[in-house]
PDB file of C-alpha atoms in Angstrom:
ATOM      1  CA  MET M  23     -61.294-143.263 122.281  1.00  0.00           C
ATOM      2  CA  ARG M  24     -57.539-143.550 121.912  1.00  0.00           C
ATOM      3  CA  TYR M  25     -55.932-146.741 123.252  1.00  0.00           C
ATOM      4  CA  LEU M  26     -52.296-147.689 123.760  1.00  0.00           C
ATOM      5  CA  ILE M  27     -51.065-151.263 124.167  1.00  0.00           C
ATOM      6  CA  LEU M  28     -47.542-151.760 125.461  1.00  0.00           C
ATOM      7  CA  GLY M  29     -46.360-155.282 124.671  1.00  0.00           C
ATOM      8  CA  CYS M  30     -48.922-156.295 122.070  1.00  0.00           C
ATOM      9  CA  GLY M  31     -48.957-160.071 122.384  1.00  0.00           C
ATOM     10  CA  TRP M  32     -51.751-162.563 121.787  1.00  0.00           C
ATOM     11  CA  VAL M  33     -54.278-160.828 124.063  1.00  0.00           C
ATOM     12  CA  GLY M  34     -53.242-157.360 122.965  1.00  0.00           C
ATOM     13  CA  GLU M  35     -53.643-158.096 119.274  1.00  0.00           C
ATOM     14  CA  PHE M  36     -57.078-159.606 119.879  1.00  0.00           C
ATOM     15  CA  VAL M  37     -58.408-156.614 121.833  1.00  0.00           C
ATOM     16  CA  ALA M  38     -56.731-154.152 119.452  1.00  0.00           C
ATOM     17  CA  ASN M  39     -58.723-155.511 116.552  1.00  0.00           C
ATOM     18  CA  LEU M  40     -61.931-155.425 118.591  1.00  0.00           C
ATOM     19  CA  TRP M  41     -61.315-151.767 119.443  1.00  0.00           C
ATOM     20  CA  LEU M  42     -60.618-150.980 115.790  1.00  0.00           C
ATOM     21  CA  LYS M  43     -63.956-152.498 114.797  1.00  0.00           C
ATOM     22  CA  GLU M  44     -65.627-150.242 117.381  1.00  0.00           C
ATOM     23  CA  GLY M  45     -64.055-147.217 115.681  1.00  0.00           C
ATOM     24  CA  HIS M  46     -61.341-146.442 118.231  1.00  0.00           C
ATOM     25  CA  GLU M  47     -57.775-145.306 117.543  1.00  0.00           C
ATOM     26  CA  VAL M  48     -55.262-147.940 118.648  1.00  0.00           C
ATOM     27  CA  TRP M  49     -51.507-147.648 119.125  1.00  0.00           C
ATOM     28  CA  ALA M  50     -49.405-150.690 119.981  1.00  0.00           C
ATOM     29  CA  SER M  51     -45.787-151.609 120.627  1.00  0.00           C
ATOM     30  CA  THR M  52     -44.209-154.829 119.423  1.00  0.00           C
ATOM     31  CA  THR M  53     -40.702-156.259 119.351  1.00  0.00           C
ATOM     32  CA  THR M  54     -40.852-158.055 115.988  1.00  0.00           C
ATOM     33  CA  ALA M  55     -40.908-156.839 112.400  1.00  0.00           C
ATOM     34  CA  GLU M  56     -43.439-159.540 111.461  1.00  0.00           C
ATOM     35  CA  LYS M  57     -46.026-158.390 113.986  1.00  0.00           C
ATOM     36  CA  TYR M  58     -45.268-154.730 113.287  1.00  0.00           C
ATOM     37  CA  HIS M  59     -46.242-155.181 109.630  1.00  0.00           C
ATOM     38  CA  ARG M  60     -49.309-157.261 110.517  1.00  0.00           C
ATOM     39  CA  LEU M  61     -50.564-154.636 112.970  1.00  0.00           C
ATOM     40  CA  ILE M  62     -49.971-151.837 110.465  1.00  0.00           C
ATOM     41  CA  THR M  63     -51.882-153.785 107.817  1.00  0.00           C
ATOM     42  CA  ASP M  64     -54.808-154.175 110.230  1.00  0.00           C
ATOM     43  CA  GLY M  65     -54.957-150.401 110.754  1.00  0.00           C
ATOM     44  CA  ILE M  66     -53.201-150.214 114.110  1.00  0.00           C
ATOM     45  CA  PHE M  67     -50.596-147.506 114.720  1.00  0.00           C
ATOM     46  CA  ALA M  68     -47.775-149.917 115.517  1.00  0.00           C
ATOM     47  CA  PHE M  69     -44.236-149.089 116.606  1.00  0.00           C
ATOM     48  CA  LYS M  70     -41.257-151.241 117.539  1.00  0.00           C
ATOM     49  CA  GLN M  71     -40.069-151.031 121.129  1.00  0.00           C
ATOM     50  CA  ASN M  72     -38.171-153.683 123.047  1.00  0.00           C
ATOM     51  CA  PHE M  73     -38.177-152.789 126.730  1.00  0.00           C
ATOM     52  CA  ASP M  74     -35.079-154.913 127.272  1.00  0.00           C
ATOM     53  CA  GLU M  75     -33.163-152.327 125.257  1.00  0.00           C
ATOM     54  CA  PRO M  76     -32.719-148.553 125.656  1.00  0.00           C
ATOM     55  CA  LEU M  77     -35.853-146.609 124.771  1.00  0.00           C
ATOM     56  CA  THR M  78     -35.998-145.169 121.273  1.00  0.00           C
ATOM     57  CA  PRO M  79     -38.129-142.159 120.344  1.00  0.00           C
ATOM     58  CA  THR M  80     -41.411-143.116 118.706  1.00  0.00           C
ATOM     59  CA  ILE M  81     -42.200-140.764 115.852  1.00  0.00           C
ATOM     60  CA  ASN M  82     -45.640-139.143 116.053  1.00  0.00           C
ATOM     61  CA  LEU M  83     -46.637-141.014 119.223  1.00  0.00           C
ATOM     62  CA  PRO M  84     -49.365-138.961 120.929  1.00  0.00           C
ATOM     63  CA  LYS M  85     -48.836-137.909 124.527  1.00  0.00           C
ATOM     64  CA  ASP M  86     -52.508-138.240 125.459  1.00  0.00           C
ATOM     65  CA  PHE M  87     -54.411-141.531 125.645  1.00  0.00           C
ATOM     66  CA  ASP M  88     -57.737-142.453 127.132  1.00  0.00           C
ATOM     67  CA  TYR M  89     -56.679-145.936 128.175  1.00  0.00           C
ATOM     68  CA  ILE M  90     -53.387-147.848 128.340  1.00  0.00           C
ATOM     69  CA  LEU M  91     -53.101-151.638 128.439  1.00  0.00           C
ATOM     70  CA  VAL M  92     -49.691-152.822 129.675  1.00  0.00           C
ATOM     71  CA  SER M  93     -49.011-156.409 128.656  1.00  0.00           C
ATOM     72  CA  VAL M  94     -45.227-156.518 128.916  1.00  0.00           C
ATOM     73  CA  PRO M  95     -44.454-159.943 130.412  1.00  0.00           C
ATOM     74  CA  ALA M  96     -42.539-160.759 133.579  1.00  0.00           C
ATOM     75  CA  THR M  97     -41.246-164.073 132.284  1.00  0.00           C
ATOM     76  CA  ASN M  98     -39.882-166.560 134.781  1.00  0.00           C
ATOM     77  CA  LYS M  99     -36.816-167.235 132.612  1.00  0.00           C
ATOM     78  CA  SER M 100     -35.697-163.625 133.087  1.00  0.00           C
ATOM     79  CA  THR M 101     -33.559-162.687 136.072  1.00  0.00           C
ATOM     80  CA  ILE M 102     -34.690-160.218 138.712  1.00  0.00           C
ATOM     81  CA  GLU M 103     -32.009-157.834 137.449  1.00  0.00           C
ATOM     82  CA  ASP M 104     -33.271-158.055 133.861  1.00  0.00           C
ATOM     83  CA  LEU M 105     -36.886-157.583 134.944  1.00  0.00           C
ATOM     84  CA  THR M 106     -35.953-154.586 137.065  1.00  0.00           C
ATOM     85  CA  LYS M 107     -34.397-152.937 134.013  1.00  0.00           C
ATOM     86  CA  ARG M 108     -37.306-153.948 131.774  1.00  0.00           C
ATOM     87  CA  PHE M 109     -39.976-152.446 133.979  1.00  0.00           C
ATOM     88  CA  LEU M 110     -37.928-149.355 134.742  1.00  0.00           C
ATOM     89  CA  ARG M 111     -37.976-148.671 130.999  1.00  0.00           C
ATOM     90  CA  VAL M 112     -41.716-149.335 130.856  1.00  0.00           C
ATOM     91  CA  SER M 113     -42.203-146.927 133.761  1.00  0.00           C
ATOM     92  CA  ASN M 114     -40.068-144.267 132.087  1.00  0.00           C
ATOM     93  CA  PHE M 115     -42.089-144.670 128.904  1.00  0.00           C
ATOM     94  CA  LEU M 116     -45.395-144.307 130.775  1.00  0.00           C
ATOM     95  CA  SER M 117     -44.207-141.322 132.794  1.00  0.00           C
ATOM     96  CA  SER M 118     -44.221-139.124 129.695  1.00  0.00           C
ATOM     97  CA  LEU M 119     -47.870-139.877 128.850  1.00  0.00           C
ATOM     98  CA  HIS M 120     -51.244-138.577 129.981  1.00  0.00           C
ATOM     99  CA  TYR M 121     -54.101-141.059 130.407  1.00  0.00           C
ATOM    100  CA  SER M 122     -57.328-141.816 132.259  1.00  0.00           C
ATOM    101  CA  LYS M 123     -56.698-145.430 133.323  1.00  0.00           C
ATOM    102  CA  ILE M 124     -54.092-148.198 133.046  1.00  0.00           C
ATOM    103  CA  ILE M 125     -54.714-151.940 133.207  1.00  0.00           C
ATOM    104  CA  PHE M 126     -51.667-154.165 133.708  1.00  0.00           C
ATOM    105  CA  LEU M 127     -51.927-157.851 132.784  1.00  0.00           C
ATOM    106  CA  SER M 128     -50.293-160.100 135.370  1.00  0.00           C
ATOM    107  CA  SER M 129     -50.882-163.779 136.220  1.00  0.00           C
ATOM    108  CA  ILE M 130     -52.357-165.966 138.950  1.00  0.00           C
ATOM    109  CA  GLY M 131     -48.960-167.656 138.809  1.00  0.00           C
ATOM    110  CA  ILE M 132     -48.080-165.069 141.440  1.00  0.00           C
ATOM    111  CA  TYR M 133     -49.841-167.281 144.020  1.00  0.00           C
ATOM    112  CA  PRO M 134     -48.126-170.314 145.588  1.00  0.00           C
ATOM    113  CA  ASP M 135     -49.302-173.810 144.657  1.00  0.00           C
ATOM    114  CA  VAL M 136     -51.356-174.696 147.725  1.00  0.00           C
ATOM    115  CA  SER M 137     -54.610-176.547 148.358  1.00  0.00           C
ATOM    116  CA  LYS M 138     -57.025-173.723 149.214  1.00  0.00           C
ATOM    117  CA  GLU M 139     -59.429-171.202 147.739  1.00  0.00           C
ATOM    118  CA  ILE M 140     -57.546-168.047 146.880  1.00  0.00           C
ATOM    119  CA  ASP M 141     -58.739-164.485 146.532  1.00  0.00           C
ATOM    120  CA  GLU M 142     -56.734-161.306 146.015  1.00  0.00           C
ATOM    121  CA  ASP M 143     -56.025-160.923 149.751  1.00  0.00           C
ATOM    122  CA  SER M 144     -55.118-164.526 150.619  1.00  0.00           C
ATOM    123  CA  PHE M 145     -51.355-163.968 150.883  1.00  0.00           C
ATOM    124  CA  GLU M 146     -48.860-161.476 152.202  1.00  0.00           C
ATOM    125  CA  GLU M 147     -46.439-159.976 149.682  1.00  0.00           C
ATOM    126  CA  ASP M 148     -43.528-162.112 150.863  1.00  0.00           C
ATOM    127  CA  GLU M 149     -45.529-165.229 149.954  1.00  0.00           C
ATOM    128  CA  LEU M 150     -46.036-164.153 146.328  1.00  0.00           C
ATOM    129  CA  GLN M 151     -43.838-164.993 143.328  1.00  0.00           C
ATOM    130  CA  SER M 152     -41.132-162.336 143.376  1.00  0.00           C
ATOM    131  CA  LYS M 153     -40.788-161.668 139.633  1.00  0.00           C
ATOM    132  CA  LEU M 154     -44.493-161.079 139.004  1.00  0.00           C
ATOM    133  CA  LEU M 155     -44.711-159.000 142.179  1.00  0.00           C
ATOM    134  CA  LEU M 156     -41.832-156.829 140.963  1.00  0.00           C
ATOM    135  CA  ALA M 157     -43.684-156.153 137.714  1.00  0.00           C
ATOM    136  CA  GLU M 158     -46.988-155.425 139.468  1.00  0.00           C
ATOM    137  CA  LYS M 159     -45.398-153.003 141.916  1.00  0.00           C
ATOM    138  CA  SER M 160     -43.455-151.241 139.136  1.00  0.00           C
ATOM    139  CA  ILE M 161     -46.610-150.455 137.153  1.00  0.00           C
ATOM    140  CA  GLY M 162     -48.902-150.202 140.170  1.00  0.00           C
ATOM    141  CA  VAL M 163     -47.283-146.951 141.345  1.00  0.00           C
ATOM    142  CA  PHE M 164     -48.989-145.065 138.515  1.00  0.00           C
ATOM    143  CA  PRO M 165     -52.304-143.408 139.413  1.00  0.00           C
ATOM    144  CA  ASN M 166     -55.528-145.066 138.269  1.00  0.00           C
ATOM    145  CA  THR M 167     -53.793-148.377 137.575  1.00  0.00           C
ATOM    146  CA  HIS M 168     -55.512-151.724 138.034  1.00  0.00           C
ATOM    147  CA  ILE M 169     -53.869-155.143 137.906  1.00  0.00           C
ATOM    148  CA  TYR M 170     -55.553-158.126 136.256  1.00  0.00           C
ATOM    149  CA  ARG M 171     -54.116-161.478 137.368  1.00  0.00           C
ATOM    150  CA  LEU M 172     -55.077-163.773 134.499  1.00  0.00           C
ATOM    151  CA  GLY M 173     -55.734-167.482 134.806  1.00  0.00           C
ATOM    152  CA  GLY M 174     -54.598-169.996 132.192  1.00  0.00           C
ATOM    153  CA  LEU M 175     -55.485-168.474 128.826  1.00  0.00           C
ATOM    154  CA  PHE M 176     -57.312-170.402 126.131  1.00  0.00           C
ATOM    155  CA  GLY M 177     -59.329-169.657 122.998  1.00  0.00           C
ATOM    156  CA  GLN M 178     -58.801-169.576 119.231  1.00  0.00           C
ATOM    157  CA  ASN M 179     -56.027-172.117 118.534  1.00  0.00           C
ATOM    158  CA  ARG M 180     -55.070-172.492 122.189  1.00  0.00           C
ATOM    159  CA  ILE M 181     -56.931-175.683 123.095  1.00  0.00           C
ATOM    160  CA  PHE M 182     -56.047-177.485 126.310  1.00  0.00           C
ATOM    161  CA  ALA M 183     -56.206-181.029 124.911  1.00  0.00           C
ATOM    162  CA  LYS M 184     -53.741-180.167 122.149  1.00  0.00           C
ATOM    163  CA  TYR M 185     -50.882-179.944 124.641  1.00  0.00           C
ATOM    164  CA  PHE M 186     -51.385-183.488 125.983  1.00  0.00           C
ATOM    165  CA  GLN M 187     -51.730-185.522 122.793  1.00  0.00           C
ATOM    166  CA  GLN M 188     -49.821-188.793 123.162  1.00  0.00           C
ATOM    167  CA  LYS M 189     -48.339-187.547 126.440  1.00  0.00           C
ATOM    168  CA  GLU M 190     -48.895-188.415 130.075  1.00  0.00           C
ATOM    169  CA  CYS M 191     -50.963-185.835 131.976  1.00  0.00           C
ATOM    170  CA  THR M 192     -49.825-185.527 135.589  1.00  0.00           C
ATOM    171  CA  THR M 193     -52.112-182.613 136.494  1.00  0.00           C
ATOM    172  CA  GLY M 194     -55.512-184.132 135.712  1.00  0.00           C
ATOM    173  CA  GLY M 195     -56.573-184.098 139.358  1.00  0.00           C
ATOM    174  CA  GLN M 196     -56.055-180.345 139.730  1.00  0.00           C
ATOM    175  CA  PRO M 197     -58.920-177.852 139.478  1.00  0.00           C
ATOM    176  CA  ALA M 198     -58.707-175.739 136.322  1.00  0.00           C
ATOM    177  CA  ASN M 199     -58.106-172.021 136.915  1.00  0.00           C
ATOM    178  CA  PHE M 200     -58.631-170.985 133.301  1.00  0.00           C
ATOM    179  CA  ILE M 201     -60.107-168.048 131.392  1.00  0.00           C
ATOM    180  CA  HIS M 202     -61.212-167.663 127.783  1.00  0.00           C
ATOM    181  CA  LEU M 203     -59.679-165.004 125.553  1.00  0.00           C
ATOM    182  CA  GLU M 204     -63.091-163.531 124.741  1.00  0.00           C
ATOM    183  CA  ASP M 205     -63.875-162.995 128.423  1.00  0.00           C
ATOM    184  CA  VAL M 206     -60.458-161.429 129.004  1.00  0.00           C
ATOM    185  CA  ALA M 207     -61.097-158.987 126.156  1.00  0.00           C
ATOM    186  CA  SER M 208     -64.534-158.066 127.495  1.00  0.00           C
ATOM    187  CA  LEU M 209     -63.257-157.636 131.048  1.00  0.00           C
ATOM    188  CA  ILE M 210     -60.449-155.376 129.836  1.00  0.00           C
ATOM    189  CA  SER M 211     -62.829-153.212 127.807  1.00  0.00           C
ATOM    190  CA  GLU M 212     -65.403-152.998 130.594  1.00  0.00           C
ATOM    191  CA  GLY M 213     -62.691-152.348 133.164  1.00  0.00           C
ATOM    192  CA  PHE M 214     -61.591-149.294 131.220  1.00  0.00           C
ATOM    193  CA  VAL M 215     -65.006-147.686 130.793  1.00  0.00           C
ATOM    194  CA  LYS M 216     -66.635-148.712 134.097  1.00  0.00           C
ATOM    195  CA  PRO M 217     -65.536-147.842 137.641  1.00  0.00           C
ATOM    196  CA  LEU M 218     -63.186-150.313 139.321  1.00  0.00           C
ATOM    197  CA  ASN M 219     -63.217-150.133 143.105  1.00  0.00           C
ATOM    198  CA  ASN M 220     -60.087-152.184 143.777  1.00  0.00           C
ATOM    199  CA  LYS M 221     -56.451-152.274 142.710  1.00  0.00           C
ATOM    200  CA  ILE M 222     -55.993-156.000 142.046  1.00  0.00           C
ATOM    201  CA  TYR M 223     -58.328-158.496 140.403  1.00  0.00           C
ATOM    202  CA  ASN M 224     -58.199-162.184 139.621  1.00  0.00           C
ATOM    203  CA  VAL M 225     -59.487-163.013 136.137  1.00  0.00           C
ATOM    204  CA  VAL M 226     -60.608-166.652 136.161  1.00  0.00           C
ATOM    205  CA  CYS M 227     -63.736-168.579 135.155  1.00  0.00           C
ATOM    206  CA  PRO M 228     -66.273-168.985 137.988  1.00  0.00           C
ATOM    207  CA  HIS M 229     -66.267-172.797 137.589  1.00  0.00           C
ATOM    208  CA  HIS M 230     -63.266-175.020 138.287  1.00  0.00           C
ATOM    209  CA  PRO M 231     -63.691-178.521 136.828  1.00  0.00           C
ATOM    210  CA  LEU M 232     -60.792-180.959 137.067  1.00  0.00           C
ATOM    211  CA  LYS M 233     -58.196-180.590 134.327  1.00  0.00           C
ATOM    212  CA  GLN M 234     -58.763-184.205 133.265  1.00  0.00           C
ATOM    213  CA  ASP M 235     -62.382-183.371 132.495  1.00  0.00           C
ATOM    214  CA  VAL M 236     -61.301-180.293 130.514  1.00  0.00           C
ATOM    215  CA  VAL M 237     -58.786-182.333 128.511  1.00  0.00           C
ATOM    216  CA  GLU M 238     -61.401-184.939 127.673  1.00  0.00           C
ATOM    217  CA  ALA M 239     -64.050-182.371 126.758  1.00  0.00           C
ATOM    218  CA  SER M 240     -61.760-180.358 124.484  1.00  0.00           C
ATOM    219  CA  ALA M 241     -60.313-183.506 122.872  1.00  0.00           C
ATOM    220  CA  GLN M 242     -63.800-184.654 121.984  1.00  0.00           C
ATOM    221  CA  LYS M 243     -64.890-181.230 120.763  1.00  0.00           C
ATOM    222  CA  TYR M 244     -61.848-180.525 118.575  1.00  0.00           C
ATOM    223  CA  GLY M 245     -60.770-184.032 117.603  1.00  0.00           C
ATOM    224  CA  PHE M 246     -57.460-184.273 119.457  1.00  0.00           C
ATOM    225  CA  ASP M 247     -55.977-187.505 120.770  1.00  0.00           C
ATOM    226  CA  LEU M 248     -56.237-188.148 124.489  1.00  0.00           C
ATOM    227  CA  PRO M 249     -53.171-188.342 126.737  1.00  0.00           C
ATOM    228  CA  THR M 250     -51.501-191.725 126.984  1.00  0.00           C
ATOM    229  CA  ALA M 251     -52.411-191.744 130.679  1.00  0.00           C
ATOM    230  CA  PHE M 252     -53.675-189.569 133.510  1.00  0.00           C
ATOM    231  CA  ASN M 253     -51.325-189.727 136.490  1.00  0.00           C
ATOM    232  CA  ASN M 254     -52.550-187.358 139.165  1.00  0.00           C
ATOM    233  CA  SER M 255     -49.213-186.979 140.915  1.00  0.00           C
ATOM    234  CA  ASP M 256     -49.483-183.157 140.848  1.00  0.00           C
ATOM    235  CA  SER M 257     -52.912-182.827 142.402  1.00  0.00           C
ATOM    236  CA  PHE M 258     -52.883-179.898 144.838  1.00  0.00           C
ATOM    237  CA  GLN M 259     -56.336-178.339 145.029  1.00  0.00           C
ATOM    238  CA  LYS M 260     -55.726-174.668 144.202  1.00  0.00           C
ATOM    239  CA  ILE M 261     -58.868-172.690 143.330  1.00  0.00           C
ATOM    240  CA  VAL M 262     -58.510-169.020 142.393  1.00  0.00           C
ATOM    241  CA  LYS M 263     -61.685-166.972 142.820  1.00  0.00           C
ATOM    242  CA  SER M 264     -62.654-163.997 140.650  1.00  0.00           C
ATOM    243  CA  ASN M 265     -65.723-162.768 142.532  1.00  0.00           C
ATOM    244  CA  ARG M 266     -64.256-159.302 143.078  1.00  0.00           C
ATOM    245  CA  LEU M 267     -64.059-158.378 139.399  1.00  0.00           C
ATOM    246  CA  GLN M 268     -67.305-160.124 138.557  1.00  0.00           C
ATOM    247  CA  ASN M 269     -69.097-158.124 141.264  1.00  0.00           C
ATOM    248  CA  ASP M 270     -67.459-154.761 140.507  1.00  0.00           C
ATOM    249  CA  LEU M 271     -68.375-154.945 136.811  1.00  0.00           C
ATOM    250  CA  ASN M 272     -71.630-156.890 137.246  1.00  0.00           C
ATOM    251  CA  TYR M 273     -70.166-159.161 134.604  1.00  0.00           C
ATOM    252  CA  THR M 274     -71.681-162.327 133.134  1.00  0.00           C
ATOM    253  CA  PHE M 275     -69.037-164.665 131.721  1.00  0.00           C
ATOM    254  CA  LYS M 276     -69.383-165.867 128.139  1.00  0.00           C
ATOM    255  CA  TYR M 277     -67.608-169.049 129.235  1.00  0.00           C
ATOM    256  CA  GLU M 278     -68.385-169.816 132.861  1.00  0.00           C
ATOM    257  CA  SER M 279     -66.516-173.115 132.711  1.00  0.00           C
ATOM    258  CA  PRO M 280     -63.433-174.348 130.810  1.00  0.00           C
ATOM    259  CA  LEU M 281     -65.608-177.310 129.786  1.00  0.00           C
ATOM    260  CA  ASP M 282     -67.300-174.886 127.375  1.00  0.00           C
ATOM    261  CA  PHE M 283     -64.164-173.559 125.696  1.00  0.00           C
TER     262      PHE M 283
END
């Protein structure tokens, strides 16, 4: 198979190396010279492309791919105007390619912070975060495109307790809507090769322990200091469900709970 990753960040680099080990051909865009050289060294056909700048021709880039992973971020610090230009360039880049399926990585941050169980159909468009929605709609116009709304990402050196050492944790009373990198990679790979019956999917662990319990479990497991205090002032009870993707792919999570990360 021939894969293309646009915006090869942390997730993209992880899945790229998995695909290489499986014997696939992998192309990937990056914005930095450091990552470009690292990807090339790993055997990935890397090329530099910053979608905040005018598109530059990519020498020897094939026009035909089996699968395309789009992981260009819709960062909150960017303005709507900047994001519009960014994703117009991504769309123009994609429009010249032939492919079987696209998966676009979005975020459950698109949902408002409310105390309820949330699935993919819980809100009308005007209730969703405008910047992420802009990105989803820009890529979603392409045929055979599916959108993965990822929960909080952890794995490898991203350990939840690390971010609260010697700090006050004000979110300990919230349910954790997290996902492990290894499950994300598996769900991307399976989503490409298996039928997907829907356009939009939440990608979150089936279990939602309180964040305080996750902090304590990961601190004990990896030897990090605990927060100075747990102050549950930000304790809305938002639970994002991922049953749709789990059912469509008949998928069994490697990490059903963030307590196991």
